[in-house]
Amino acid sequence: MAIISCPVCDHRISNKATECPKCKTDLTAATPEKLAAKHRDKLLRQSQSLMNQSMLALLLFLAGFGILYWWQPENGSYNEYVSTAAIALGFCWYAVCRARIIWLKRKK
């Protein structure tokens, strides 16, 4: 008995397993075309999720600047801290999401 990777989720499984315990892919009736299609679908879902997250991060970043521009909070006020935190969090979240998208595309 050898340990192999699931062709869909890359989870380590036995070569005698009939289905993957993680993604529930039936390995006995699966053709290479079906497995490749499932793998492509998984990568597409991950990519779409990361794009949605990067859009939310960008909106958070812009909302922070909007608070600073339109409300013009005084120095040391609660609104200034909230807007600064939104800008910092949005920027970091956006940078991490974009890096994960690039890593996912290179992984294909």
C-alpha atoms as one frame of an Amber mdcrd trajectory, in Angstrom:
protein
   0.000   0.000   0.000   1.403   3.360  -1.070   0.451   6.912  -0.204  -0.560
   9.065  -3.186  -2.107  12.500  -3.654  -5.756  12.915  -4.569  -5.895  14.214
  -8.159  -8.528  16.815  -7.210  -7.580  18.204  -3.783  -3.969  16.911  -3.367
  -4.877  15.321  -0.021  -2.632  12.360   0.814  -4.560   9.087   0.557  -3.933
   5.383   0.114  -3.602   4.071  -3.430  -6.262   1.460  -2.562  -8.844   4.049
  -1.445 -12.093   4.096  -3.419 -12.851   7.735  -2.583 -11.005  10.681  -1.136
 -12.059  11.306   2.485 -11.554  15.054   2.102 -13.272  15.962  -1.193 -15.378
  12.779  -1.574 -14.189  12.208  -5.151 -14.973   8.697  -6.376 -11.606   7.368
  -7.547 -12.849   4.058  -8.971 -15.119   5.431 -11.708 -13.188   8.616 -12.358
 -11.610   9.075 -15.741  -8.631  11.372 -16.171 -10.869  13.869 -17.994 -13.370
  13.995 -15.122 -10.608  14.410 -12.556  -8.998  17.205 -14.584 -12.373  18.953
 -14.900 -12.935  18.747 -11.123  -9.466  20.140 -10.492 -10.109  23.056 -12.899
 -13.440  23.778 -11.184 -11.724  23.857  -7.791  -9.071  26.284  -9.024 -11.738
  28.482 -10.617 -13.736  28.624  -7.363 -10.589  29.543  -5.429  -9.698  32.236
  -7.931 -13.199  33.742  -7.818 -13.159  33.725  -4.021  -9.820  35.536  -3.948
 -11.052  38.114  -6.477 -14.113  38.776  -4.306 -11.924  39.169  -1.232  -9.599
  41.581  -3.016 -12.606  43.676  -4.085 -13.841  43.849  -0.481 -10.359  44.817
   0.681 -10.200  47.586  -1.916 -13.616  48.873  -0.827 -12.473  48.926   2.806
  -9.336  50.818   1.793 -11.346  53.388  -0.167 -13.915  53.726   2.631 -11.119
  54.723   4.994 -10.025  57.453   2.616 -13.646  58.507   2.150 -14.050  59.016
   5.890 -10.890  61.118   5.995 -11.904  63.203   2.986 -15.600  63.860   3.587
 -15.873  63.847   7.368 -12.491  65.473   8.004 -12.201  64.172  11.565 -10.185
  66.058  14.132  -6.781  64.785  15.180  -7.012  62.079  17.818 -10.739  61.483
  17.335 -12.444  58.091  17.086 -13.287  58.659  13.407  -9.662  59.314  12.560
  -8.567  56.075  14.225 -11.301  54.097  12.468 -10.426  55.523   9.065  -6.711
  54.947   9.561  -7.354  51.368  10.663  -9.628  50.789   7.644  -6.943  52.114
   5.297  -4.215  49.944   6.845  -6.355  46.808   7.045  -7.721  47.255   3.528
  -4.274  47.788   2.053  -2.747  44.760   3.799  -5.708  42.532   2.949  -5.597
  43.634  -0.701  -1.837  42.997  -0.980  -2.168  39.530   0.555  -5.105  38.625
  -1.730  -3.245  39.760  -4.839  -0.175  37.735  -3.803  -2.379  34.670  -3.263
  -3.955  35.155  -6.716  -0.506  35.318  -8.341   0.590  32.217  -6.402  -2.577
  30.354  -7.471  -2.020  31.232 -11.144   1.583  30.044 -11.002   0.442  26.829
  -9.324  -1.732  25.907 -12.326
